[in-house]
Coordinates of N, CA and C and ligand atoms in Angstrom, one line a residue:
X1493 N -44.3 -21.6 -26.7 CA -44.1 -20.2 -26.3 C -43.4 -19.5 -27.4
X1494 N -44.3 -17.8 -28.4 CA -43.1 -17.8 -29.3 C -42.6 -16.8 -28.1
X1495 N -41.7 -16.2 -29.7 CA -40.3 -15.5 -29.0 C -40.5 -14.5 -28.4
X1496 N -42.0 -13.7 -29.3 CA -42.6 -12.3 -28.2 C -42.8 -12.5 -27.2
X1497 N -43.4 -13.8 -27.0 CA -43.7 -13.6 -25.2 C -42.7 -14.1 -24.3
X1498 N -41.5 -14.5 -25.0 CA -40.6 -14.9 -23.9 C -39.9 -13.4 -24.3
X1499 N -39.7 -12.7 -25.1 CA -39.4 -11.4 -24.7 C -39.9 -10.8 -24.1
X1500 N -41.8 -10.7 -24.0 CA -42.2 -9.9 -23.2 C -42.0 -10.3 -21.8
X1501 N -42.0 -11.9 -21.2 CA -41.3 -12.1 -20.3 C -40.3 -11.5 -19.8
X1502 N -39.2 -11.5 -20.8 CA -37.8 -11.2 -20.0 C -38.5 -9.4 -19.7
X1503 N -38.7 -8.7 -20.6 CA -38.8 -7.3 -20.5 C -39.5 -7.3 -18.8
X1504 N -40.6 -8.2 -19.0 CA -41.3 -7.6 -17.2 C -40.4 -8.1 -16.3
X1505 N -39.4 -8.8 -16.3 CA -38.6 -9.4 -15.3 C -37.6 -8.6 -15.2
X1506 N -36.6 -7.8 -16.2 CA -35.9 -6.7 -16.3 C -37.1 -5.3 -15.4
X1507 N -38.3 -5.3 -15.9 CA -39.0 -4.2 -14.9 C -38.9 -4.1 -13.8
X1508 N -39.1 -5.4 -13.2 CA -39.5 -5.5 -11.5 C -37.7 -5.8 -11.5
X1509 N -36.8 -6.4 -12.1 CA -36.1 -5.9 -11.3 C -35.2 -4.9 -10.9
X1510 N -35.3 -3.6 -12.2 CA -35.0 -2.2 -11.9 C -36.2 -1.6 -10.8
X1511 N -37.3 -2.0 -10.7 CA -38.3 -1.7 -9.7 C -37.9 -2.4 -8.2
X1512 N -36.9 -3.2 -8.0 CA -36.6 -3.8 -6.9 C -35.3 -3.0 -6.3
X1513 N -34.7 -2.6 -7.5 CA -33.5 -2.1 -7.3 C -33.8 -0.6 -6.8
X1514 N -34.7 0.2 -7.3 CA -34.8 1.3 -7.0 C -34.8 1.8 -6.0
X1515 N -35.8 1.1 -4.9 CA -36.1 2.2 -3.4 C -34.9 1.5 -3.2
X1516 N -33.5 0.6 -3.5 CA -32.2 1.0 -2.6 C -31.5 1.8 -2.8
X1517 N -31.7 1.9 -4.1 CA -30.4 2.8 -4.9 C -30.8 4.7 -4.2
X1518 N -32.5 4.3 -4.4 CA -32.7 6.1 -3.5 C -32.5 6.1 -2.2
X1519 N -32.8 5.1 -1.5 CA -32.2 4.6 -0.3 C -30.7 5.2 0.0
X1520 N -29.7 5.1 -0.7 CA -28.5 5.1 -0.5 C -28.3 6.5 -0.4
X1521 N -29.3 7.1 -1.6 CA -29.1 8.8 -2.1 C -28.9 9.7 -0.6
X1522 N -30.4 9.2 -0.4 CA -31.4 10.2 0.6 C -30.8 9.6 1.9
X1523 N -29.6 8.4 2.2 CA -29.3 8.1 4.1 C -28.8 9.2 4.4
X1524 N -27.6 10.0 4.4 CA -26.2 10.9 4.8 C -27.4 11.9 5.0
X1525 N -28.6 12.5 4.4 CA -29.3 13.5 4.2 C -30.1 13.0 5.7
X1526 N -31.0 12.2 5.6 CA -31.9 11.5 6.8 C -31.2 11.3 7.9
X1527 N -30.3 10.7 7.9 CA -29.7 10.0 9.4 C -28.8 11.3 9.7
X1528 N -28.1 12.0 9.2 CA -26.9 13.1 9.0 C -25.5 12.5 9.0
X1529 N -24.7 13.6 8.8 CA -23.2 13.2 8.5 C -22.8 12.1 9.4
X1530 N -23.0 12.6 10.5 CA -22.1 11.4 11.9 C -22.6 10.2 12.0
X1531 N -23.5 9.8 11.9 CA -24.9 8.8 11.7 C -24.1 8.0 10.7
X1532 N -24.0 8.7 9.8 CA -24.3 8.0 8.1 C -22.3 7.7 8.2
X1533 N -21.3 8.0 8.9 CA -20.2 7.7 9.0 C -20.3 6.3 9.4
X1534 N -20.9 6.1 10.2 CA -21.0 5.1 11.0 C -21.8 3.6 11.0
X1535 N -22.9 4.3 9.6 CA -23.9 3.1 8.8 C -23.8 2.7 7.9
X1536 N -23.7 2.0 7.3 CA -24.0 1.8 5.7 C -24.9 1.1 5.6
X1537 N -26.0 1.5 4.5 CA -27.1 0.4 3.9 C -26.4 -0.7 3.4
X1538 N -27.2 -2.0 3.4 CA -26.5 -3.2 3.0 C -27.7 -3.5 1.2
X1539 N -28.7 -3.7 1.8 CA -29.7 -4.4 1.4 C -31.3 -4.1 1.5
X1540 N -32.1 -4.0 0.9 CA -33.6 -4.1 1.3 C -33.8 -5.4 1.4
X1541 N -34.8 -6.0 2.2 CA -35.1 -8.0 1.9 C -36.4 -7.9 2.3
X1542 N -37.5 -8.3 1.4 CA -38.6 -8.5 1.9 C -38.9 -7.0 2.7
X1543 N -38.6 -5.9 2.2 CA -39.4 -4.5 2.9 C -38.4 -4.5 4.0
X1544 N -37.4 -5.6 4.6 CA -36.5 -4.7 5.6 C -35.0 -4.2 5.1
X1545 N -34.6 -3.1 5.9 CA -33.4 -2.7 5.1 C -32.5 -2.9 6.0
X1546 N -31.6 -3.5 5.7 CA -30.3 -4.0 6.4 C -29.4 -3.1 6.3
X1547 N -28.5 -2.9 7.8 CA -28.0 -1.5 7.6 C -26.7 -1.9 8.6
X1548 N -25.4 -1.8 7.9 CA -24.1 -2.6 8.6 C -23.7 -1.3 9.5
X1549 N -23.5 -1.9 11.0 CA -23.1 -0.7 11.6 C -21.2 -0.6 12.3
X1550 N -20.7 0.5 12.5 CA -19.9 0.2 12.7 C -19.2 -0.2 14.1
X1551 N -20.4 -0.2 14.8 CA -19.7 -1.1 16.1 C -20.8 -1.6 17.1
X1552 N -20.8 -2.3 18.1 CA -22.2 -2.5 18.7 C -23.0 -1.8 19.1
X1553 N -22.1 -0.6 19.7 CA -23.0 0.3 20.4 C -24.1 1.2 19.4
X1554 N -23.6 1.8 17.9 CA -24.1 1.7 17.1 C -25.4 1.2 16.8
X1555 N -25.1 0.0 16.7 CA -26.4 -1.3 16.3 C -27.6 -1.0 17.1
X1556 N -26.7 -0.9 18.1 CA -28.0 -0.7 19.7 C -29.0 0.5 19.5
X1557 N -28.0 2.0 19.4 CA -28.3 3.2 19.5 C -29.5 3.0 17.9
X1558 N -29.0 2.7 17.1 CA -30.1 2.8 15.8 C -31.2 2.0 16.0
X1559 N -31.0 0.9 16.8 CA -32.4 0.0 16.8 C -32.9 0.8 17.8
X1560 N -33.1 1.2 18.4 CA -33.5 1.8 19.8 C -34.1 3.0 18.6
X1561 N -33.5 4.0 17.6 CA -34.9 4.7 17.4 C -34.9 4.5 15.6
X1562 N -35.0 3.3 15.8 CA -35.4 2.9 14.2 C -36.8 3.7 13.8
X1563 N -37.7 3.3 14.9 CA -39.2 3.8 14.6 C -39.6 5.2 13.8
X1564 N -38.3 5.8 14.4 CA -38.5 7.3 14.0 C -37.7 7.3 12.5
X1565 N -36.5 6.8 12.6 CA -35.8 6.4 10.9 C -37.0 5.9 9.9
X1566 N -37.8 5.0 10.6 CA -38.5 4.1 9.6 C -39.7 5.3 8.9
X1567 N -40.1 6.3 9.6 CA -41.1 7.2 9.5 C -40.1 7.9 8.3
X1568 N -39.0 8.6 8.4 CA -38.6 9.7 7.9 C -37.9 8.8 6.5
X1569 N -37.7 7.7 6.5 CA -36.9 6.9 5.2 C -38.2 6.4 4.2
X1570 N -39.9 6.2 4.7 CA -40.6 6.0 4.3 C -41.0 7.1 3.3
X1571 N -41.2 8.6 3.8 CA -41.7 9.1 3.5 C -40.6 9.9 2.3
X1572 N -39.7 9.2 2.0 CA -38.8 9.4 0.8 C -39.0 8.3 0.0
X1573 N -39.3 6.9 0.6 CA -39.0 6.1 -0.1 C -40.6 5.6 -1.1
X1574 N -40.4 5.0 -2.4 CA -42.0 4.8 -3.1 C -42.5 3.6 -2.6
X1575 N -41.5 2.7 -1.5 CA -42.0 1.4 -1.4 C -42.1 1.2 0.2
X1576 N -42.9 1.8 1.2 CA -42.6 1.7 2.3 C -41.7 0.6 2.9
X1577 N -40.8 0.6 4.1 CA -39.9 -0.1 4.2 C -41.0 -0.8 5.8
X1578 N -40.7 -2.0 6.0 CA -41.0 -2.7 7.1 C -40.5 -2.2 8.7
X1579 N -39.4 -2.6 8.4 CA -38.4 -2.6 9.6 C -37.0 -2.3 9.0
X1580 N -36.0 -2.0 10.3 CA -34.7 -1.7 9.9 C -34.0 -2.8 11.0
X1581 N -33.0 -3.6 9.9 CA -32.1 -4.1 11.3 C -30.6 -4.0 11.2
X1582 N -29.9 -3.9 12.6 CA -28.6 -3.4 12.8 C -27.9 -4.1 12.7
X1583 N -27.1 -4.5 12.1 CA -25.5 -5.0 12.3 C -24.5 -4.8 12.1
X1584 N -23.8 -5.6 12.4 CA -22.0 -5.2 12.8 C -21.5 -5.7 12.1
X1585 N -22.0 -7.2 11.4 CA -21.5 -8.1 10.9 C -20.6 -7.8 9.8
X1586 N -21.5 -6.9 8.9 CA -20.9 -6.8 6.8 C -20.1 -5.6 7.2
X1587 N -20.0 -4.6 8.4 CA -19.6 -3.5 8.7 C -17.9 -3.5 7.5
X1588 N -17.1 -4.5 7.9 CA -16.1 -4.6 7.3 C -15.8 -5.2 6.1
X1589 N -17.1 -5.7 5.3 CA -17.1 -5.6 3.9 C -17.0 -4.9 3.0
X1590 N -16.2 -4.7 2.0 CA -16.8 -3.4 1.3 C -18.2 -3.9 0.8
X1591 N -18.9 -3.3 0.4 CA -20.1 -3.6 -0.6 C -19.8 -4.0 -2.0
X1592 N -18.3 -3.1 -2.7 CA -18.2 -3.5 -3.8 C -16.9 -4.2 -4.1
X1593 N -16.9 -5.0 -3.3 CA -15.6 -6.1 -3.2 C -15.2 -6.9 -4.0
X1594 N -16.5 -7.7 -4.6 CA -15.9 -8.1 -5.9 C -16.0 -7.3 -7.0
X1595 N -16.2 -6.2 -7.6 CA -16.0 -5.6 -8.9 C -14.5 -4.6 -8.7
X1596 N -14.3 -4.8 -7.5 CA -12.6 -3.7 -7.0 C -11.8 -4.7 -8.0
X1597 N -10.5 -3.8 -8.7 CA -9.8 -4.4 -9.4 C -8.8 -5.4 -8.3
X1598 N -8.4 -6.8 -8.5 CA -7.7 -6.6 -7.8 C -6.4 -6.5 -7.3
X1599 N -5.6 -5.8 -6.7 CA -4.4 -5.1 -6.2 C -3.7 -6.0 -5.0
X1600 N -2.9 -6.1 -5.3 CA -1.6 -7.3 -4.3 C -1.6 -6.5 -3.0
X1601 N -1.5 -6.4 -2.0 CA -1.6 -5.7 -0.6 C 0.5 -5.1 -1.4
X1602 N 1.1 -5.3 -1.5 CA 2.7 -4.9 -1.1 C 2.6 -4.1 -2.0
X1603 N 1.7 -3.9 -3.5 CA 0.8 -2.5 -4.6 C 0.7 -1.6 -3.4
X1604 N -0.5 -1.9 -2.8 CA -0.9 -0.4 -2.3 C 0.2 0.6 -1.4
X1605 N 0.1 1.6 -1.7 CA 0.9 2.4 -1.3 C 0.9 2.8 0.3
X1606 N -0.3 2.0 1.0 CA -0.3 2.0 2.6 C 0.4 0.9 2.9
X1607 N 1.3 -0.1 2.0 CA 1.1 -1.4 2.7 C 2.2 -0.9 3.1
X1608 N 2.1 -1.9 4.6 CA 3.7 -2.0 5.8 C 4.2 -3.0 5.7
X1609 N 3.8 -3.8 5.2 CA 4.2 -5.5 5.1 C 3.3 -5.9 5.9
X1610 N 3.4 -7.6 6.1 CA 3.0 -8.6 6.7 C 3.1 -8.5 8.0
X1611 N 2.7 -8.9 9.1 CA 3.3 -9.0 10.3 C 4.3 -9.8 10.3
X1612 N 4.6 -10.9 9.8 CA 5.8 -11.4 9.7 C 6.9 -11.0 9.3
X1613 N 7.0 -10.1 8.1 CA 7.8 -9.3 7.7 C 8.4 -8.5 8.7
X1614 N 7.3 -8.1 9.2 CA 7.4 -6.5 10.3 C 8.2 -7.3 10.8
X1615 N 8.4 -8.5 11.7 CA 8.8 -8.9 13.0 C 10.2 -9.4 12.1
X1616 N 10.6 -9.9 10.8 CA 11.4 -10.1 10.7 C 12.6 -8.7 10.5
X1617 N 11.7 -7.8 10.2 CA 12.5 -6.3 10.0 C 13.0 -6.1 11.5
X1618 N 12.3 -6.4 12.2 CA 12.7 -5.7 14.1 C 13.7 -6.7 14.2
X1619 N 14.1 -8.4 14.2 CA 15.0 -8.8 14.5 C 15.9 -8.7 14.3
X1620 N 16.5 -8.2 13.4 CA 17.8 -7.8 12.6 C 17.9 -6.6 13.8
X1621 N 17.4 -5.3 13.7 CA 17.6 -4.3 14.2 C 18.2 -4.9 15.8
X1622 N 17.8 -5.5 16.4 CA 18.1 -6.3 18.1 C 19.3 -6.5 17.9
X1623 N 19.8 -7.9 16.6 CA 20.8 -8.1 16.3 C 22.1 -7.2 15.9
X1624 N 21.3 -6.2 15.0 CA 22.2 -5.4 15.0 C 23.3 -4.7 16.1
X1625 N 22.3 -4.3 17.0 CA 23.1 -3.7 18.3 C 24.2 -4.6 18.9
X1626 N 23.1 -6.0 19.2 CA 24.6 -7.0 19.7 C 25.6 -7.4 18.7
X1627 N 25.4 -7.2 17.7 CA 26.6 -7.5 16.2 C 27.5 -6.2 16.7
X1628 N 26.9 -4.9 16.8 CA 27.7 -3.9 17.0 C 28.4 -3.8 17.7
X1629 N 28.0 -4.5 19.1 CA 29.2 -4.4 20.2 C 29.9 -5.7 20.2
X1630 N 29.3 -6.9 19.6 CA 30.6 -7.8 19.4 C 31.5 -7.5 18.2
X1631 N 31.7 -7.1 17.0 CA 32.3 -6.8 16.4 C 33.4 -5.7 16.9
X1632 N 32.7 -4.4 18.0 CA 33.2 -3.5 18.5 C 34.0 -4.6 19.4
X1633 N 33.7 -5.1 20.3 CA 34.6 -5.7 21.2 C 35.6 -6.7 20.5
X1634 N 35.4 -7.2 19.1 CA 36.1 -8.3 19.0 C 37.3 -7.5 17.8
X1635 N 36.8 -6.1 17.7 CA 38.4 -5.0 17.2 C 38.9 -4.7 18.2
X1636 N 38.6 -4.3 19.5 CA 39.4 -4.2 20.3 C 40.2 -5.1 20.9
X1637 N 39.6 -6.3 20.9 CA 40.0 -8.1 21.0 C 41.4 -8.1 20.0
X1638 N 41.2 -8.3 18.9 CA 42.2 -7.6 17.8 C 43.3 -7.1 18.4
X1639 N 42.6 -5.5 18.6 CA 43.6 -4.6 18.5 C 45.2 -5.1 19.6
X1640 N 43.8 -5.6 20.4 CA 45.2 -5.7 21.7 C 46.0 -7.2 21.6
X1641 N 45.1 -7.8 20.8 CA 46.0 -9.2 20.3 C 47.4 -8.9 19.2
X1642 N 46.7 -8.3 18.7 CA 47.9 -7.7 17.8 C 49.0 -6.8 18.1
X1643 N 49.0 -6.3 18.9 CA 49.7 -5.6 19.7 C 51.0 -6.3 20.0
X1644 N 52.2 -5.8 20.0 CA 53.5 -6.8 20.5 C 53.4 -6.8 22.2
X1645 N 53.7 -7.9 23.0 CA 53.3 -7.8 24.3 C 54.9 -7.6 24.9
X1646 N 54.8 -6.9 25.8 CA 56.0 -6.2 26.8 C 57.0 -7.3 27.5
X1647 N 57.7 -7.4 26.7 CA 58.7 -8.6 27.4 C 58.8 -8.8 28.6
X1648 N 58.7 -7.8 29.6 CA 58.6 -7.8 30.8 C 57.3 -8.3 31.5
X1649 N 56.0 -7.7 31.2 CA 55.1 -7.9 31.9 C 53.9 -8.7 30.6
X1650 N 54.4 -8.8 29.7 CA 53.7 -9.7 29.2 C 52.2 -8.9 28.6
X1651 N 52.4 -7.4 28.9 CA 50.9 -6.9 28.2 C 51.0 -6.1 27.3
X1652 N 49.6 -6.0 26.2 CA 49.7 -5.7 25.0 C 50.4 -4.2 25.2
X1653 N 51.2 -4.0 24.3 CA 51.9 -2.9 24.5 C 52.1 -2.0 22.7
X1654 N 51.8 -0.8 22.9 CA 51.7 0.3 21.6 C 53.3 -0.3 21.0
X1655 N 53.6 -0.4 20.1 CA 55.2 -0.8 19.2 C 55.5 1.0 19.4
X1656 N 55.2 1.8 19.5 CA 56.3 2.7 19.7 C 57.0 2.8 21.4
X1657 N 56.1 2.2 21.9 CA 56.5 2.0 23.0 C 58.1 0.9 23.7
X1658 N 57.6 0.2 23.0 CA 58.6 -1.0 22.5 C 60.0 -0.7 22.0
X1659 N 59.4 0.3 20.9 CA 60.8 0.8 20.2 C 61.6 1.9 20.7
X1660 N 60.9 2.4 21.9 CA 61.5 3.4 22.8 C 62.0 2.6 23.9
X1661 N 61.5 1.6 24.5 CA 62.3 0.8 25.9 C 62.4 -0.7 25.6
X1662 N 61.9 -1.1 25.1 CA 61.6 -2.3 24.7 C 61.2 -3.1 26.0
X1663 N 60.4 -2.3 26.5 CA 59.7 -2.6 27.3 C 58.7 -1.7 27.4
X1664 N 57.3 -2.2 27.9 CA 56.1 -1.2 28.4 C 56.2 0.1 29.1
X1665 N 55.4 1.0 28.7 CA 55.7 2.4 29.3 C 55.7 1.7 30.6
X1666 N 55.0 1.3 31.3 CA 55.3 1.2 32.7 C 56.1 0.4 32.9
X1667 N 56.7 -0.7 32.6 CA 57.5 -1.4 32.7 C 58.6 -0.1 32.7
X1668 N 58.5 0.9 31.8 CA 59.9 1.4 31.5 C 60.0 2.6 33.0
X1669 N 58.8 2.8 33.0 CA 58.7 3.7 34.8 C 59.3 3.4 36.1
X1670 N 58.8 1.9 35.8 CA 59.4 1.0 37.4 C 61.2 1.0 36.7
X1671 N 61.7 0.5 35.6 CA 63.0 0.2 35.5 C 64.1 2.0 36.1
X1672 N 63.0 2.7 35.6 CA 63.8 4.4 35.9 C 63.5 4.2 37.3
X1673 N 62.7 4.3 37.9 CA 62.6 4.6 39.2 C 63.5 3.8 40.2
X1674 N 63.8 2.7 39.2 CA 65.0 1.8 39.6 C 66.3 2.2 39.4
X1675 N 66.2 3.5 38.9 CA 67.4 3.6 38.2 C 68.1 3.1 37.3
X1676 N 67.3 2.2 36.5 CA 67.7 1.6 35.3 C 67.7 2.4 33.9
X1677 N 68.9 2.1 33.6 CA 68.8 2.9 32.1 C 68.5 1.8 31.4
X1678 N 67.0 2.6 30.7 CA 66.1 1.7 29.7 C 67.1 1.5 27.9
X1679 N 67.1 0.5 27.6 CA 68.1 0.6 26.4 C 67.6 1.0 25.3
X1680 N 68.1 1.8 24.1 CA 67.3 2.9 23.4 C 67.7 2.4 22.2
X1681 N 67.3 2.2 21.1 CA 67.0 1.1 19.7 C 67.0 2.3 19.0
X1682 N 68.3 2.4 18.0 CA 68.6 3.5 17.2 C 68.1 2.7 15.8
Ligands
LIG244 ZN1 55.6 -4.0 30.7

């Protein structure tokens, strides 16, 4: 075989397959225009195969509603397209593929500027917050724990008692109430 005809080879094989490629690529042009805006939100062409064009939809009911009036799509996609098309079939399946998934550069999910984290993350972010509150009131409770442990306690009744209180009776204000009401003169610490 010389080299011209394996070039003219490759050249016809390069033909047919910009000729294969074509009714999708116009395919793709002419859907949003055919099906209309709402339609075409909700479809994407996948593929032509063998004359059918595969068309990812975005949910079942979708699938349903377009197979149900393909017949009339297939009329109005033909008469744009150079290669008449067969049939149209619906699915859900590639819906959440991109089409151009592998040529996307690719970007770490915690890059993109939508990311929220992981679910795990998330859940580790909320447990602290839970914790937080009960840290807040045991810490809260365990200064007030403190405060009143530290506190000098009332020789008399034995409870935490303010030190100016102390240094005014040397005993608890109430302690020092009952002793007056007793008639006791509380002793006064110059
Ligand atoms: Zn007391």
């Amino acid at each position: 075989m010389s080299l011209k005809s394996v070039n003219d080879i490759l050249g016809v094989l390069e033909q047919q397959a910009k000729w294969q490629e074509q009714p999708f690529q116009q395919l793709l042009q002419t859907w949003p225009e055919i099906v209309g805006a709402v339609v075409a939100a909700h479809t994407r062409p996948l593929s032509i195969q063998r004359n059918v064009l595969w068309v990812a939809t975005s949910s079942a009911a979708w699938a349903q509603n377009m197979t149900f009036g393909r017949q009339t799509l297939l009329l109005k996609l033909n008469q744009k397209l150079p290669k008449p098309l067969a049939d149209i079939r619906f699915s859900t399946a590639s819906w959440q593929l991109p089409p151009q998934v592998e040529q996307q550069p690719t970007v770490l999910p915690q890059e993109h500027p939508s990311y929220l984290g992981d679910v795990n993350s998330f859940r580790r972010d909320v447990t602290p917050h839970i914790n937080n509150a009960n840290t807040a009131f045991g810490s809260w409770a365990k200064t007030m724990q403190a405060r009143s442990h530290n506190l000098p306690l009332c020789p008399q009744c034995q409870c935490p008692t303010p030190p100016g209180e102390l240094q005014r009776w040397r005993v608890c204000s109430i302690c020092a109430a009952k002793q007056l009401s007793n008639n006791f003169e509380p002793k006064r610490v110059t």
